[in-house]
Amino acid sequence: MAKLHHRTPERIAAALVLAVAYTVLLGPILFVIVSSFDYGQRAYVVFPPERFTLESYWRIPDRYWDALWNSLRIAGLCTLASCLIGIPAAIGIVRSNIPGKAAILAVFRAPMQIPAVVSGVAFLQLYYALGAATGWYAVGSFTGMVIAHVFAATPYVVGTLVGVLQRFDQTVEEAALVLGASRLGTLWQVTLPMLKPGIFAGALYAFMISFSEVPMSVFLAGSHQVTFPVEVFHSMQFDFEPTILAISTIVTVLSLVVVWAVQRVVGLDKFVKTGAAD
Amino acid sequence: MKARWDIVLLPPLALSVLLLLASQIIFLKGSLHRDLGMGQFDPAVGLHNFIEIFTDSYFVQSLGLSIGVSAMATVLTLLIAFPVAYVIARTDGRLSIVLLSAVVVSSFITIVIKVLGLMMIFSSNGPVNGALMALGLIERPITIIGTLPGVVLGLMYYTLGFAILLFYSVIVTVPRSLEEAAQVHGASRWQVFRQVVLPLCLPGVAAGGLMIFNVSMGGFSSTALIGAGKVLTLPVVIQRTVLLETNYGLGAALAVLLLTVVIVINGCSVALLARARRGMLV
Amino acid sequence: MQSFKRLMGGLGAAAIALALTAGTAAAGQFDGVTVRIGTFGGKWRDIVEANVAKAFEAEGGKIEFVLGQPANNMAKLIAARGQEPPFDVLETMDNLLPQLAAGGFLDTIDLTKIPNIAKVDKAFYDDKKVMVWITQEGIVYNKAKFAEAGIPAPTRYADLANPKLKGKVSLPDISAGGAMPAIVGMSHEAGGGEADIGPGLELVKTIGPASFWSSSSNLQTQLASGDVWAAAAQAGNVQRLKGQVDLAIAFPPVAGKSGVLKQGYLVKIKGAKNAAAAEWIINAFLSDQMQVATLTAGGQVPVSGPALAKLRENPDYGFLRLSPDQLAGMYSIDFGKVNEAAYVQKWNRSITR
């Protein structure tokens, strides 16, 4: 097959787009990492940093570590549950010929546009009403937080997969033709591999939503469990602490390690690339 | 064959409807009652809160502002995310993995911290203003805090990483051979992108675009922090109505308004797109 | 600084000695009792942990924290109406007290069980609420930038309308802790007051600030970077930014007084499970140790006489008003005339137009 070839202006355009996007995405994070090495007993951030020390890292309070561990568990469970709900939902919507598909999709997507403060108060009210009726209070509990996060994260799994399946459905013939595959073979050799990146993106975002959600979680955090971004938010509201930058840097490094580990063990490319489309 | 998919759809649908109704209904039904303060309601059902909303241009203005900034954020995110996703999808080997990893990693830091980073980057003696002034492009330092462009940028932060991953997963389903075939027939890369890739990805782009728009319509954290109290979108107004005014009835009515408008906009977009491409579901 | 450390050590030792010798403090009197406090997070929680929770644990009890901004914690309370409240003791601010009282959330505090109340001015408490800290609100400004630009030091809020300050002024957002003092202060200055904030909102428009701050971390970062030269904010910012920028605070005249006080209170929540220990906790917030830490570690001004007296000896805190006369000379907002919901509505509309 002929290799796709690039022309110089196209290369420049591509490089420019990448440069803008990655500056926007990584700029604030680079700032956080660089500033984390400048520690002072003070309530503000200085950029560029005036010195280099690891002191912020030694001083990270235990509450950040506790919250981080709690957030990882919540986000992990939330991702699992969101995928269990979202994957069959997406396949079901696109493949079935049930009437009112657009309305059904709107139901799945609704949590996205409900302002988080409304969801926070609404879940609080629901949990108290549930508590009054059953004697079991989800307020401030781990379970209560996970349920609310699943509510917020599932639309991302559904949305991503519907996007992928939509594209896929229209070109199923083309793709099968290109590959010279049979109808049945298409399902196993084309559909599932093609869904993989979508599932990966959806799951990743479900994790991320749970891991970075603040405005809803502030209502649902309890005395025994606070999520990491809520802990950071509370600190920022009262007084800035340089240790926030240090723990945020650690989170960035941890996420890099996880990505690297996935790449080494499973192969990230296996996750995100589809063997079928080439 | 088709009935099987209905069965697959029903359990998650039932669960989602239950979760949606159970969580929202207690709060939203407050919109039909006169608020007596501190979360207490007059038991009589009425449209008092909705009348208040529609007789006061302020709320409609706020809704208009929300739609405006969300639309701008959606367009901006689409313009950046789709080309980036395309370039990653058509880049081979290690580099594409590195580029994707960077997107993933960038999403792990909470927006509260990112805003702090943005404040420093756009500080009057920060790198952006330094560079722009050195190039002679601006005479006075620019700021994003308390400005509309800043709020749009903040909303874009919320969705850009997600949009890149979403479009990436859509684009990789387009067989490369189609593009190669087009190129063999003399099409330039740009023509291939515009005439082959884009049309094939249109359903995914539309689905993604609507998602970005929906998320932006509900966006609060970055708007509140970057908007610096000057850009009062509907979520910000709702937050104030509920938390500061403790007017749960009016807050619920505003939430109903926001939800309805977003659903209507979604429905219209779906209808428009369906006309453009028959049988498509977004 | 050395002498100050010694002072701190001495105070700590004194507090421990006091706790050990106090007749009421029989060891283990709160065995198995858990009290939930609704309070701020971050560094403040660490301060409460070190200076209040530790002492309570020595009595056999345990403190749990339900963190949130006062408005958020009030929302939790509202959601729990008619059921067991989410916390037993709530740390809140003056502007929310009328709403909490109207909502019927406040329980009566047995002041006889709070021996430290004797150290506090009688105007600062009653049987529904006990003040534990204050902040002193005025105009925080960057001395060097003002001198550079040839702007005289501000004395009134209206001075922030100086064209040379365009783009360099930040005022508190209506959702910020410093909102009420700034709005009421500006309203008095412009010829209104608590009952009429219209003139104050006009003044806000005349000043035309570059931003309305809601996160103190963000304001401090902007003050430190020189993006903001002047802000209506509390005096604690001067202390927190020491070493980076040379800030000063000006207390504008407000209704015959100067500067405005914002007050932080502890209240006991009606229906709380562990109400019995609430008075003990409130007492611990008024201990000399906690009251001194309120300023040295937390940046808020204490209310107890002995702590104020000790802190007055420290020149580092010379920019604050720590004597009873000075405190009495600062304006306390009359919340009987404040309608917070109406303020928010007027504010939102005034800002949008």
CSV table of N, CA and C in Angstrom, one decimal, chain A residues 114-128 139 144-145 148 151-152 213-221, chain B residues 23-24 27 242-243 248, chain C residues 72 75-76 79:
chain,number,residue,atom,x,y,z
A,114,ILE,N,-26.3,19.1,34.1
A,114,ILE,CA,-26.9,19.5,35.3
A,114,ILE,C,-25.7,20.2,36.1
A,115,PRO,N,-25.9,21.4,36.5
A,115,PRO,CA,-24.8,22.1,37.2
A,115,PRO,C,-24.4,21.2,38.5
A,116,ALA,N,-23.1,21.1,38.7
A,116,ALA,CA,-22.6,20.2,39.7
A,116,ALA,C,-23.2,20.6,41.1
A,117,VAL,N,-23.4,21.9,41.3
A,117,VAL,CA,-23.9,22.3,42.6
A,117,VAL,C,-25.3,21.7,42.8
A,118,VAL,N,-26.1,21.7,41.7
A,118,VAL,CA,-27.4,21.1,41.8
A,118,VAL,C,-27.3,19.6,42.1
A,119,SER,N,-26.5,18.9,41.4
A,119,SER,CA,-26.3,17.5,41.7
A,119,SER,C,-25.8,17.2,43.1
A,120,GLY,N,-24.9,18.1,43.6
A,120,GLY,CA,-24.4,17.9,45.0
A,120,GLY,C,-25.6,18.0,46.0
A,121,VAL,N,-26.3,19.1,45.9
A,121,VAL,CA,-27.4,19.3,46.8
A,121,VAL,C,-28.5,18.2,46.6
A,122,ALA,N,-28.8,17.9,45.4
A,122,ALA,CA,-29.8,16.9,45.1
A,122,ALA,C,-29.4,15.5,45.7
A,123,PHE,N,-28.2,15.1,45.5
A,123,PHE,CA,-27.8,13.8,46.1
A,123,PHE,C,-27.8,13.9,47.7
A,124,LEU,N,-27.5,15.0,48.2
A,124,LEU,CA,-27.6,15.2,49.7
A,124,LEU,C,-29.0,15.0,50.1
A,125,GLN,N,-29.9,15.6,49.4
A,125,GLN,CA,-31.4,15.5,49.7
A,125,GLN,C,-31.8,14.1,49.6
A,126,LEU,N,-31.4,13.4,48.5
A,126,LEU,CA,-31.8,12.1,48.2
A,126,LEU,C,-31.3,11.2,49.3
A,127,TYR,N,-30.1,11.3,49.7
A,127,TYR,CA,-29.5,10.4,50.8
A,127,TYR,C,-30.2,10.6,52.1
A,128,TYR,N,-30.6,11.9,52.4
A,128,TYR,CA,-31.3,12.1,53.7
A,128,TYR,C,-32.7,11.5,53.6
A,139,VAL,N,-25.0,9.6,53.4
A,139,VAL,CA,-24.4,11.0,53.5
A,139,VAL,C,-23.0,10.8,54.1
A,144,GLY,N,-21.9,6.5,49.1
A,144,GLY,CA,-22.6,7.7,48.6
A,144,GLY,C,-21.8,8.5,47.6
A,145,MET,N,-20.5,8.6,47.8
A,145,MET,CA,-19.7,9.3,46.9
A,145,MET,C,-19.5,8.6,45.6
A,148,ALA,N,-22.7,8.9,43.4
A,148,ALA,CA,-22.8,10.2,42.7
A,148,ALA,C,-21.8,10.4,41.6
A,151,PHE,N,-22.9,8.5,38.6
A,151,PHE,CA,-23.9,9.4,37.9
A,151,PHE,C,-23.3,10.4,37.0
A,152,ALA,N,-22.2,11.0,37.5
A,152,ALA,CA,-21.5,12.1,36.7
A,152,ALA,C,-20.7,11.5,35.6
A,213,GLU,N,-13.3,15.8,40.3
A,213,GLU,CA,-14.6,16.5,40.6
A,213,GLU,C,-14.6,17.2,41.9
A,214,VAL,N,-14.9,18.5,41.9
A,214,VAL,CA,-15.0,19.3,43.1
A,214,VAL,C,-16.4,19.8,43.5
A,215,PRO,N,-17.1,20.5,42.6
A,215,PRO,CA,-18.3,21.2,43.1
A,215,PRO,C,-19.4,20.3,43.7
A,216,MET,N,-19.5,19.1,43.2
A,216,MET,CA,-20.5,18.2,43.7
A,216,MET,C,-19.9,17.5,45.0
A,217,SER,N,-18.7,17.1,44.9
A,217,SER,CA,-18.1,16.3,46.0
A,217,SER,C,-18.0,17.0,47.3
A,218,VAL,N,-17.9,18.4,47.2
A,218,VAL,CA,-17.8,19.1,48.5
A,218,VAL,C,-19.0,18.9,49.4
A,219,PHE,N,-20.1,18.6,48.8
A,219,PHE,CA,-21.3,18.3,49.6
A,219,PHE,C,-21.4,16.9,50.1
A,220,LEU,N,-20.7,16.0,49.4
A,220,LEU,CA,-20.9,14.6,49.8
A,220,LEU,C,-19.7,14.0,50.6
A,221,ALA,N,-18.6,14.8,50.7
A,221,ALA,CA,-17.5,14.4,51.5
A,221,ALA,C,-17.9,14.3,52.9
B,23,SER,N,-32.3,11.2,42.1
B,23,SER,CA,-31.4,12.3,42.6
B,23,SER,C,-32.0,13.6,42.4
B,24,GLN,N,-32.6,13.8,41.2
B,24,GLN,CA,-33.0,15.2,40.8
B,24,GLN,C,-34.4,15.6,41.3
B,27,PHE,N,-35.0,17.7,44.4
B,27,PHE,CA,-34.6,19.1,44.3
B,27,PHE,C,-35.4,19.8,43.3
B,242,VAL,N,-28.9,29.1,45.4
B,242,VAL,CA,-29.0,28.0,46.3
B,242,VAL,C,-28.2,28.3,47.6
B,243,LEU,N,-26.9,28.6,47.4
B,243,LEU,CA,-26.1,28.6,48.6
B,243,LEU,C,-26.1,29.9,49.3
B,248,TYR,N,-34.1,27.8,47.4
B,248,TYR,CA,-34.1,26.5,46.7
B,248,TYR,C,-35.1,26.4,45.6
C,72,ASN,N,-21.6,26.2,52.3
C,72,ASN,CA,-21.8,24.7,52.0
C,72,ASN,C,-22.3,23.9,53.2
C,75,ALA,N,-25.8,24.4,53.8
C,75,ALA,CA,-26.6,23.6,52.8
C,75,ALA,C,-26.8,22.2,53.3
C,76,LYS,N,-25.7,21.6,53.9
C,76,LYS,CA,-25.8,20.3,54.5
C,76,LYS,C,-26.8,20.2,55.6
C,79,ALA,N,-30.3,20.3,54.2
C,79,ALA,CA,-30.7,19.0,53.6
C,79,ALA,C,-31.1,18.0,54.7
